[in-house]
Amino acid sequence: MQIFPGFTNFARSLGAQGVLFFQVLARLHHIPKRRAFVSAQLYGAGNKVLHVVLLVSFVMGMVLSLQTGLVLADYGQQDQVGIVVAVTMAREMGPFITAIILSATVGSALAAEIGTMAVSDELSALEVLSVDKISFIVMPRVVALILMAPVLTIFADTMGIVGGGFVARSQLGVSAPLYYDSALESLRQLGGLVAVPKDVYGGLMKSMVFGGVVAIISCAEGLRTRGGALGVGDATRTAVRDSIIAIIIVNYFITWFLYQN
Amino acid sequence: MTQAIRNQRKPDVLSSGPVPEDVSIRFDKVYKAFGTKKVLNGLSLDVKRGEALILMGPSGTGKSVTLRHAIGLLTQDSGDVWVEGHDMARITAPELFNLRKRMGYLFQEGALINWMSVADNVALPLVENSDLSPSEVEQRVREKLDLVHLEGVWSEMPSEISGGMKKRVGLARALITEPELILYDEPNAGLDPEISQSINHLIREVSDTLGITSMVITHMVSCVRTVADRVVLLDEGKVIVDAAPDDFLNHDHPRLRRFLGQDPD
Ligand SMILES: Nc1ncnc2c1ncn2[C@@H]1O[C@H](COP(=O)(O)OP(=O)(O)OP(=O)(O)O)[C@@H](O)[C@H]1O
Ligand SMILES: [Mg+2]
């Protein structure tokens, strides 16, 4: 019985997010006019999360290296640890860590910011002034997040591999040149439209989609906000929760799409 | 319900088209509830073109809700709202867009965009919807900020200025497009007496410009004296007194006497 309101609510937000996605698409040609907003978002939000991404991915790389290194060592294969860390970071962990961090920091802030605008009549003011709020508020934020996510992912991939290298040398006795050679070797296979390693390319595609998903969900929740500070709290919580769920589900489908054969 | 109310419309109104030429805003038996809370209970009110109408009434009686209907931020449950010949329940998005370009709205709390400076807030309607050059926009912004006595305020953020200043920035923003129809939600609440009186004079001056229609919500008798052509008292979502300012202030309706803080005897 309790589950049904949850599901109708879920369907309703999914609908709102879908509509918002197409509304944003239809306003992409406003990017030149809004470029100041886009770059303000990029700079503002990017600055606030970069250190988090660096730290978390560094430690994640260490954990990855240690866990897989110990298993590989059982078979005397610890020299291969660089390959595992590099491929896992590029394909999965880099984009995923970045997306989760973006949703918890930038996404929650988006929902709170837009939610506050909704409850303090600022969105009504835009409406009354005949200012298109999708073009004015949502589109620049969505574009900024889609651009920001892959850049942060490259940092995450790099830091993860470096973190793994530390552990490989200190805990597994794999020399740095050996580790980095094998790591880079594994990413040598190029693919995609531009000449980047196929695994990195796939990961960056993923992270752009994740960035868009986080931005759309967070903005949609912000726009729907009603009822004062409590409503803003609600919007923020829902935005982060739904973004994380969506990232995990979407991740499966993109992975399946990119690596099915 | 809706149908029953529509059928009760006065025959002379039906025969002369939806709304007479000289009526700018018409509320016709408007009902509005939020959930189970009834706010407007059959509100009927005409605002003539060129008139300055003042809306008074106890807090929470639906004054702001009334004003929001006139600019399409809320839609009535039943009854009709007409603005400049448009039926607000059936208005299309482009019509509403064009209608709003001719209107100004001052929100009760100012509703400034919190991440834009004062000057950018005031300039916003011009930057978004006009072809004016940046220097022309700046000129106009300066002009309007001077009008509301905020000469030195320019690059401050809304969070850095007082409530009364926000109100005046909101007023400058509402006036910058030089609208024909201006809705003010408590323009002088929270202002000191001197500035409040000068804002009253500003509103009066603006409404004296040919053809400008104003609706003003206020709790201040000084505003009634300076601004009003006509005053209505709203109570429990209905008009209970509708009179010229002098008659209004001396009216012997017991609810009005109580509202103005003077017992009848
Ligand atoms: N969006 C809304 N959702 C639910 N209730 C609302 C909404 N807007 C207004 N109300 C309710 O409608 C009633 C009238 O509100 P309104 O803001 O019009 O009062 P007001 O006459 O402007 O009062 P004040 O003089 O205090 O500004 C209030 O009880 C308010 O709680
Ligand atoms: Mg009010």
Tab-separated table of N, CA and C in Angstrom, chain B residues 78-186:
chain	number	residue	atom	x	y	z
B	78	SER	N	-13.116	29.139	-10.516
B	78	SER	CA	-14.294	29.455	-11.329
B	78	SER	C	-14.466	30.961	-11.380
B	79	GLY	N	-15.378	31.415	-12.240
B	79	GLY	CA	-15.501	32.849	-12.472
B	79	GLY	C	-14.557	33.262	-13.587
B	80	ASP	N	-14.525	34.561	-13.879
B	80	ASP	CA	-13.707	35.046	-14.997
B	80	ASP	C	-12.772	36.149	-14.558
B	81	VAL	N	-11.577	36.108	-15.139
B	81	VAL	CA	-10.654	37.228	-14.976
B	81	VAL	C	-10.324	37.729	-16.374
B	82	TRP	N	-10.595	39.001	-16.614
B	82	TRP	CA	-10.285	39.601	-17.909
B	82	TRP	C	-9.216	40.661	-17.714
B	83	VAL	N	-8.197	40.615	-18.548
B	83	VAL	CA	-7.178	41.665	-18.494
B	83	VAL	C	-6.952	42.164	-19.912
B	84	GLU	N	-7.192	43.443	-20.116
B	84	GLU	CA	-7.012	44.048	-21.433
B	84	GLU	C	-7.678	43.212	-22.527
B	85	GLY	N	-8.893	42.761	-22.253
B	85	GLY	CA	-9.641	42.016	-23.259
B	85	GLY	C	-9.278	40.552	-23.374
B	86	HIS	N	-8.348	40.072	-22.549
B	86	HIS	CA	-7.986	38.656	-22.604
B	86	HIS	C	-8.650	37.901	-21.456
B	87	ASP	N	-9.253	36.783	-21.776
B	87	ASP	CA	-9.776	35.879	-20.772
B	87	ASP	C	-8.586	35.084	-20.222
B	88	MET	N	-8.211	35.351	-18.978
B	88	MET	CA	-6.964	34.802	-18.452
B	88	MET	C	-6.989	33.282	-18.297
B	89	ALA	N	-8.184	32.689	-18.294
B	89	ALA	CA	-8.238	31.234	-18.192
B	89	ALA	C	-7.949	30.586	-19.546
B	90	ARG	N	-8.117	31.353	-20.623
B	90	ARG	CA	-7.954	30.768	-21.954
B	90	ARG	C	-6.830	31.401	-22.762
B	91	ILE	N	-6.104	32.291	-22.143
B	91	ILE	CA	-5.073	33.030	-22.877
B	91	ILE	C	-3.973	32.071	-23.348
B	92	THR	N	-3.489	32.286	-24.571
B	92	THR	CA	-2.427	31.413	-25.083
B	92	THR	C	-1.067	31.934	-24.604
B	93	ALA	N	-0.062	31.074	-24.680
B	93	ALA	CA	1.261	31.461	-24.182
B	93	ALA	C	1.806	32.711	-24.884
B	94	PRO	N	1.738	32.808	-26.217
B	94	PRO	CA	2.252	34.026	-26.852
B	94	PRO	C	1.464	35.276	-26.474
B	95	GLU	N	0.128	35.129	-26.328
B	95	GLU	CA	-0.679	36.282	-25.906
B	95	GLU	C	-0.271	36.732	-24.508
B	96	LEU	N	-0.048	35.747	-23.634
B	96	LEU	CA	0.337	36.076	-22.265
B	96	LEU	C	1.702	36.763	-22.257
B	97	PHE	N	2.596	36.248	-23.091
B	97	PHE	CA	3.936	36.834	-23.214
B	97	PHE	C	3.829	38.315	-23.601
B	98	ASN	N	2.997	38.592	-24.603
B	98	ASN	CA	2.854	39.977	-25.059
B	98	ASN	C	2.123	40.853	-24.045
B	99	LEU	N	1.123	40.249	-23.394
B	99	LEU	CA	0.387	41.012	-22.386
B	99	LEU	C	1.323	41.398	-21.238
B	100	ARG	N	2.143	40.432	-20.803
B	100	ARG	CA	3.026	40.707	-19.665
B	100	ARG	C	4.084	41.752	-19.990
B	101	LYS	N	4.442	41.840	-21.274
B	101	LYS	CA	5.394	42.881	-21.651
B	101	LYS	C	4.817	44.269	-21.417
B	102	ARG	N	3.481	44.364	-21.417
B	102	ARG	CA	2.841	45.664	-21.186
B	102	ARG	C	2.533	45.884	-19.717
B	103	MET	N	2.888	44.902	-18.875
B	103	MET	CA	2.544	44.998	-17.456
B	103	MET	C	3.788	45.077	-16.582
B	104	GLY	N	3.643	45.688	-15.420
B	104	GLY	CA	4.697	45.676	-14.417
B	104	GLY	C	4.142	45.083	-13.143
B	105	TYR	N	4.975	44.371	-12.401
B	105	TYR	CA	4.500	43.739	-11.171
B	105	TYR	C	5.544	43.897	-10.090
B	106	LEU	N	5.137	44.486	-8.981
B	106	LEU	CA	6.035	44.583	-7.831
B	106	LEU	C	5.633	43.513	-6.821
B	107	PHE	N	6.535	42.568	-6.563
B	107	PHE	CA	6.230	41.496	-5.613
B	107	PHE	C	6.339	41.995	-4.182
B	108	GLN	N	5.537	41.351	-3.319
B	108	GLN	CA	5.501	41.774	-1.921
B	108	GLN	C	6.896	41.725	-1.289
B	109	GLU	N	7.675	40.704	-1.630
B	109	GLU	CA	9.017	40.596	-1.039
B	109	GLU	C	10.107	41.056	-2.008
B	110	GLY	N	9.742	41.725	-3.057
B	110	GLY	CA	10.742	42.216	-3.998
B	110	GLY	C	11.079	41.208	-5.089
B	111	ALA	N	11.323	39.935	-4.676
B	111	ALA	CA	11.616	38.852	-5.621
B	111	ALA	C	12.750	39.197	-6.577
B	112	LEU	N	13.825	39.756	-6.020
B	112	LEU	CA	15.006	40.023	-6.852
B	112	LEU	C	15.739	38.708	-7.094
B	113	ILE	N	16.337	38.580	-8.275
B	113	ILE	CA	17.133	37.383	-8.566
B	113	ILE	C	18.391	37.447	-7.696
B	114	ASN	N	18.538	36.464	-6.786
B	114	ASN	CA	19.516	36.639	-5.704
B	114	ASN	C	20.967	36.577	-6.156
B	115	TRP	N	21.225	36.021	-7.347
B	115	TRP	CA	22.621	35.936	-7.770
B	115	TRP	C	22.975	36.999	-8.809
B	116	MET	N	22.123	38.023	-8.929
B	116	MET	CA	22.449	39.124	-9.830
B	116	MET	C	22.481	40.416	-9.038
B	117	SER	N	23.362	41.329	-9.437
B	117	SER	CA	23.480	42.602	-8.728
B	117	SER	C	22.202	43.422	-8.909
B	118	VAL	N	22.091	44.464	-8.095
B	118	VAL	CA	20.942	45.364	-8.179
B	118	VAL	C	20.755	45.883	-9.607
B	119	ALA	N	21.848	46.366	-10.198
B	119	ALA	CA	21.737	46.940	-11.540
B	119	ALA	C	21.302	45.877	-12.555
B	120	ASP	N	21.864	44.675	-12.443
B	120	ASP	CA	21.497	43.617	-13.386
B	120	ASP	C	20.040	43.209	-13.217
B	121	ASN	N	19.569	43.226	-11.977
B	121	ASN	CA	18.166	42.920	-11.731
B	121	ASN	C	17.253	43.925	-12.410
B	122	VAL	N	17.562	45.202	-12.239
B	122	VAL	CA	16.706	46.235	-12.816
B	122	VAL	C	16.785	46.186	-14.343
B	123	ALA	N	17.978	45.874	-14.864
B	123	ALA	CA	18.173	45.866	-16.313
B	123	ALA	C	17.557	44.631	-16.970
B	124	LEU	N	17.328	43.583	-16.166
B	124	LEU	CA	16.946	42.286	-16.728
B	124	LEU	C	15.852	42.319	-17.802
B	125	PRO	N	14.700	42.981	-17.547
B	125	PRO	CA	13.658	42.960	-18.587
B	125	PRO	C	14.110	43.591	-19.900
B	126	LEU	N	14.949	44.614	-19.812
B	126	LEU	CA	15.422	45.268	-21.036
B	126	LEU	C	16.460	44.403	-21.741
B	127	VAL	N	17.368	43.819	-20.962
B	127	VAL	CA	18.411	42.975	-21.550
B	127	VAL	C	17.789	41.780	-22.260
B	128	GLU	N	16.735	41.220	-21.635
B	128	GLU	CA	16.137	40.013	-22.202
B	128	GLU	C	15.209	40.304	-23.376
B	129	ASN	N	14.439	41.367	-23.288
B	129	ASN	CA	13.353	41.544	-24.255
B	129	ASN	C	13.367	42.852	-25.011
B	130	SER	N	14.509	43.506	-25.136
B	130	SER	CA	14.518	44.729	-25.943
B	130	SER	C	15.808	44.785	-26.748
B	131	ASP	N	15.846	45.684	-27.701
B	131	ASP	CA	17.039	45.813	-28.540
B	131	ASP	C	17.905	46.999	-28.124
B	132	LEU	N	17.655	47.521	-26.929
B	132	LEU	CA	18.422	48.681	-26.492
B	132	LEU	C	19.905	48.328	-26.342
B	133	SER	N	20.764	49.301	-26.637
B	133	SER	CA	22.205	49.097	-26.487
B	133	SER	C	22.552	49.108	-25.001
B	134	PRO	N	23.703	48.495	-24.632
B	134	PRO	CA	24.088	48.470	-23.221
B	134	PRO	C	24.123	49.861	-22.586
B	135	SER	N	24.552	50.874	-23.340
B	135	SER	CA	24.628	52.195	-22.719
B	135	SER	C	23.239	52.780	-22.504
B	136	GLU	N	22.318	52.500	-23.418
B	136	GLU	CA	20.937	52.960	-23.216
B	136	GLU	C	20.309	52.264	-22.010
B	137	VAL	N	20.594	50.957	-21.895
B	137	VAL	CA	20.061	50.215	-20.755
B	137	VAL	C	20.600	50.813	-19.464
B	138	GLU	N	21.909	51.055	-19.438
B	138	GLU	CA	22.519	51.596	-18.225
B	138	GLU	C	21.892	52.935	-17.858
B	139	GLN	N	21.690	53.756	-18.861
B	139	GLN	CA	21.067	55.068	-18.672
B	139	GLN	C	19.703	54.940	-18.004
B	140	ARG	N	18.897	53.999	-18.540
B	140	ARG	CA	17.545	53.811	-18.015
B	140	ARG	C	17.565	53.253	-16.599
B	141	VAL	N	18.498	52.321	-16.346
B	141	VAL	CA	18.598	51.744	-15.013
B	141	VAL	C	18.920	52.848	-14.010
B	142	ARG	N	19.885	53.709	-14.359
B	142	ARG	CA	20.264	54.805	-13.491
B	142	ARG	C	19.067	55.707	-13.188
B	143	GLU	N	18.328	56.005	-14.258
B	143	GLU	CA	17.146	56.854	-14.136
B	143	GLU	C	16.151	56.275	-13.118
B	144	LYS	N	15.846	54.972	-13.283
B	144	LYS	CA	14.837	54.360	-12.415
B	144	LYS	C	15.342	54.211	-10.994
B	145	LEU	N	16.630	53.896	-10.830
B	145	LEU	CA	17.168	53.786	-9.468
B	145	LEU	C	17.144	55.148	-8.781
B	146	ASP	N	17.382	56.223	-9.545
B	146	ASP	CA	17.272	57.571	-8.982
B	146	ASP	C	15.841	57.828	-8.517
B	147	LEU	N	14.874	57.435	-9.335
B	147	LEU	CA	13.460	57.652	-9.005
B	147	LEU	C	13.084	57.041	-7.663
B	148	VAL	N	13.670	55.891	-7.342
B	148	VAL	CA	13.320	55.230	-6.079
B	148	VAL	C	14.346	55.528	-4.987
B	149	HIS	N	15.150	56.592	-5.194
B	149	HIS	CA	16.135	57.057	-4.202
B	149	HIS	C	17.200	56.026	-3.893
B	150	LEU	N	17.696	55.359	-4.917
B	150	LEU	CA	18.795	54.421	-4.710
B	150	LEU	C	19.957	54.805	-5.620
B	151	GLU	N	20.339	56.073	-5.573
B	151	GLU	CA	21.351	56.578	-6.501
B	151	GLU	C	22.657	55.795	-6.427
B	152	GLY	N	23.152	55.595	-5.188
B	152	GLY	CA	24.489	55.005	-5.060
B	152	GLY	C	24.500	53.488	-5.186
B	153	VAL	N	23.322	52.881	-5.197
B	153	VAL	CA	23.275	51.422	-5.162
B	153	VAL	C	23.353	50.901	-6.584
B	154	TRP	N	24.313	50.019	-6.845
B	154	TRP	CA	24.497	49.573	-8.220
B	154	TRP	C	24.960	48.123	-8.269
B	155	SER	N	26.148	47.883	-7.737
B	155	SER	CA	26.709	46.538	-7.884
B	155	SER	C	26.474	45.671	-6.650
B	156	GLU	N	25.731	46.200	-5.656
B	156	GLU	CA	25.424	45.396	-4.484
B	156	GLU	C	24.568	44.203	-4.862
B	157	MET	N	24.721	43.117	-4.095
B	157	MET	CA	23.869	41.952	-4.314
B	157	MET	C	22.623	42.093	-3.439
B	158	PRO	N	21.502	41.460	-3.841
B	158	PRO	CA	20.279	41.572	-3.055
B	158	PRO	C	20.471	41.191	-1.582
B	159	SER	N	21.356	40.221	-1.301
B	159	SER	CA	21.540	39.826	0.098
B	159	SER	C	22.258	40.900	0.909
B	160	GLU	N	22.821	41.891	0.226
B	160	GLU	CA	23.581	42.911	0.953
B	160	GLU	C	22.772	44.176	1.218
B	161	ILE	N	21.520	44.217	0.764
B	161	ILE	CA	20.738	45.443	0.977
B	161	ILE	C	19.529	45.143	1.862
B	162	SER	N	18.940	46.201	2.427
B	162	SER	CA	17.849	46.008	3.385
B	162	SER	C	16.551	45.648	2.678
B	163	GLY	N	15.572	45.212	3.473
B	163	GLY	CA	14.275	44.841	2.924
B	163	GLY	C	13.610	45.980	2.171
B	164	GLY	N	13.667	47.165	2.758
B	164	GLY	CA	13.061	48.325	2.109
B	164	GLY	C	13.748	48.676	0.804
B	165	MET	N	15.075	48.459	0.776
B	165	MET	CA	15.806	48.733	-0.464
B	165	MET	C	15.444	47.709	-1.539
B	166	LYS	N	15.297	46.452	-1.124
B	166	LYS	CA	14.904	45.408	-2.086
B	166	LYS	C	13.575	45.776	-2.736
B	167	LYS	N	12.658	46.233	-1.872
B	167	LYS	CA	11.348	46.635	-2.351
B	167	LYS	C	11.485	47.699	-3.440
B	168	ARG	N	12.367	48.671	-3.187
B	168	ARG	CA	12.508	49.769	-4.146
B	168	ARG	C	13.222	49.328	-5.420
B	169	VAL	N	14.167	48.384	-5.271
B	169	VAL	CA	14.800	47.844	-6.480
B	169	VAL	C	13.746	47.113	-7.308
B	170	GLY	N	12.887	46.358	-6.606
B	170	GLY	CA	11.793	45.660	-7.289
B	170	GLY	C	10.893	46.642	-8.019
B	171	LEU	N	10.663	47.785	-7.397
B	171	LEU	CA	9.826	48.811	-8.015
B	171	LEU	C	10.506	49.366	-9.268
B	172	ALA	N	11.812	49.633	-9.155
B	172	ALA	CA	12.555	50.135	-10.319
B	172	ALA	C	12.478	49.122	-11.459
B	173	ARG	N	12.591	47.833	-11.130
B	173	ARG	CA	12.534	46.794	-12.153
B	173	ARG	C	11.140	46.728	-12.784
B	174	ALA	N	10.094	46.935	-11.956
B	174	ALA	CA	8.736	46.883	-12.496
B	174	ALA	C	8.465	48.064	-13.421
B	175	LEU	N	9.149	49.196	-13.171
B	175	LEU	CA	8.860	50.405	-13.943
B	175	LEU	C	9.722	50.541	-15.193
B	176	ILE	N	10.799	49.750	-15.283
B	176	ILE	CA	11.800	50.045	-16.295
B	176	ILE	C	11.310	49.860	-17.728
B	177	THR	N	10.329	48.975	-17.922
B	177	THR	CA	9.827	48.777	-19.281
B	177	THR	C	8.724	49.784	-19.618
B	178	GLU	N	8.456	50.694	-18.692
B	178	GLU	CA	7.389	51.672	-18.848
B	178	GLU	C	6.064	51.021	-19.241
B	179	PRO	N	5.586	50.161	-18.343
B	179	PRO	CA	4.365	49.400	-18.625
B	179	PRO	C	3.108	50.276	-18.545
B	180	GLU	N	2.040	49.764	-19.168
B	180	GLU	CA	0.770	50.506	-19.155
B	180	GLU	C	-0.087	50.110	-17.978
B	181	LEU	N	0.223	48.936	-17.425
B	181	LEU	CA	-0.629	48.382	-16.394
B	181	LEU	C	0.297	47.898	-15.295
B	182	ILE	N	0.202	48.530	-14.127
B	182	ILE	CA	1.178	48.206	-13.088
B	182	ILE	C	0.472	47.712	-11.833
B	183	LEU	N	0.958	46.587	-11.316
B	183	LEU	CA	0.383	45.993	-10.120
B	183	LEU	C	1.417	46.076	-9.008
B	184	TYR	N	1.066	46.754	-7.936
B	184	TYR	CA	2.008	46.953	-6.833
B	184	TYR	C	1.525	46.184	-5.612
B	185	ASP	N	2.313	45.251	-5.117
B	185	ASP	CA	1.956	44.546	-3.886
B	185	ASP	C	2.700	45.192	-2.719
B	186	GLU	N	2.012	46.027	-1.991
B	186	GLU	CA	2.560	46.751	-0.842
B	186	GLU	C	3.862	47.486	-1.170
